Every structure is written in structure tokens, then in C-alpha cells.
Amino acid sequence: MAELLPLRPAAVLAAWEEGLSQGSVERALTLLALALPGVARDEMADLSIGQRDALLLELRARSFGPVAPCVVRCPSCQETLEFPVQLPALRVPAPAAAEGVVTFGDLRLRVRSATSRDLLASACAADPVLALLERCVTAEHAAAGDPAAVPAEAAELVAAEMARLDPQADVRFDLSCAACGAAWTTVFDVVAYLWREIESEAQRLLAEVDALARAYCWSELAILEMSRPRRLAYLRLAGAA
Ligand SMILES: [Zn+2]
């Protein structure tokens, strides 16, 4: 896959504008489309969620740096914990095999990890979790019944195998509270994290464009293409910073 381009100010605003009306899965694809302009969206939709998240971690590191400040509330005493997360440390090696096998009674189920396309396609199903499992499973031979169906009793085994095949899709780390001693595990959702940053960065950029366009009548693009130090210098001269 081509090299990721860091998100420059114009791309941050484009991501924010497009992502406003999107859900998490689509937002992730929007961000990758901006970072990998030469790669078809379809191709990115077929990456596993872990492959997608690895790219998003890299994109965040290239765009805003490798250290992600995190703020979490202690579930026990509600104390606020602030700590930096080193994004490269969240990378998990991919397992050697892209597919696994789950046997359940007479069924032999070939399992693969889920992609963005699978998540989007199963989201509208009556039971999205079961629909997702069925998309990612091929029954090699069935004793009876519908060979495409995953028996409800096998669903947990299939889900566990899917998680094993794509560990990057579910990054967790342990936390403990200095105030009360509580210990718990938290999930790092790179899409949600990056989206919050895009939202706040976009608001900041919009305010800067607004102030400079009022003061100097420059175009939005001209202002966004300036380096940040230059934008800030003009904001100070215009009395807006
Ligand atoms: Zn606590």
C-alpha cells in the first residue's frame, strides 16, 4: 500500500466536513482516503479492522505526533486520570494465518477477520453481531441445515477466533487509579480518538481562518496552506491571538 500522507490543515477540515454525517466505520475510511489518495476506497474497505487501525495509528502519529494524551475517569472513585499513550507501543504483530478454523459438532467453520465492508453490511441487520459472524464464516461441510448459518451456540467460539485473528482490532491496556487503587482494563478506540482530535483541530482552524479572512481578506485555502507559526504570527498582528 502507498505511503500515508499526514493530515494537513485542509485535509483536517475536509475530514471533519465529510465525517460529520458519518458513523465510525465510514469516518475511518474517510480519514484513510485522505491519507492514501491513490488507494481505492473499496480496497481500504477490504482491510481487516486491525489493518485499518494500524494505518490509523500511523496516520495519527504522522499528523499529530506519536504520543497521544489520554484522559480517563476512574470507574470507582470518578477521579480523572491523565496519561500519555505511546502510539507505536499499541502496534500488535499480526498472526501468521489470515484464516482460522472452528469446529463445532459436525461443522467445520472457516473463519476470517472482519473488514469495514463487513461492518457496514451487517450494521442494518436485525442481529448485527450474528450477521457479521455469518459474513466472516464459511462452513466447509455441514451435517444438516443451512451451511451458511452459524449456530447460536458456536457464535462465541467464532467471535473468539475472529478476535484471535485480528488482535490489532481490539487494543486494550491496564490502568490503575492512584487515588483509590482500583484497577481496570480500557479499550483504545483509535477511530474515536482520532475523530475527537479532528473535531477540535477543525474548530481551531475554522476560528483561525475566520479571524484572518476578516482581517486580511485572504482565501480559506491560502490561510490553510500557511505553516502554523506563520498563521499564528498573522493572528497576533491582527490582534486575534
Ligand atoms: Zn479511583
mmCIF file of C-alpha atoms and ligand atoms in Angstrom, residues 74 76-77 79 177 179-180 182, ligand 1:
data_model
loop_
_atom_site.group_PDB
_atom_site.id
_atom_site.type_symbol
_atom_site.label_atom_id
_atom_site.label_comp_id
_atom_site.label_asym_id
_atom_site.label_seq_id
_atom_site.Cartn_x
_atom_site.Cartn_y
_atom_site.Cartn_z
ATOM 1 C CA CYS A 74 -11.768 6.140 37.297
ATOM 2 C CA SER A 76 -14.656 3.519 41.016
ATOM 3 C CA CYS A 77 -13.987 6.993 42.505
ATOM 4 C CA GLU A 79 -11.033 10.670 39.745
ATOM 5 C CA CYS A 177 -6.118 4.717 39.923
ATOM 6 C CA ALA A 179 -6.383 7.855 44.316
ATOM 7 C CA CYS A 180 -8.355 4.708 45.205
ATOM 8 C CA ALA A 182 -8.936 0.494 41.532
HETATM 9 ZN ZN ZN B 1 -10.201 5.759 41.676
#
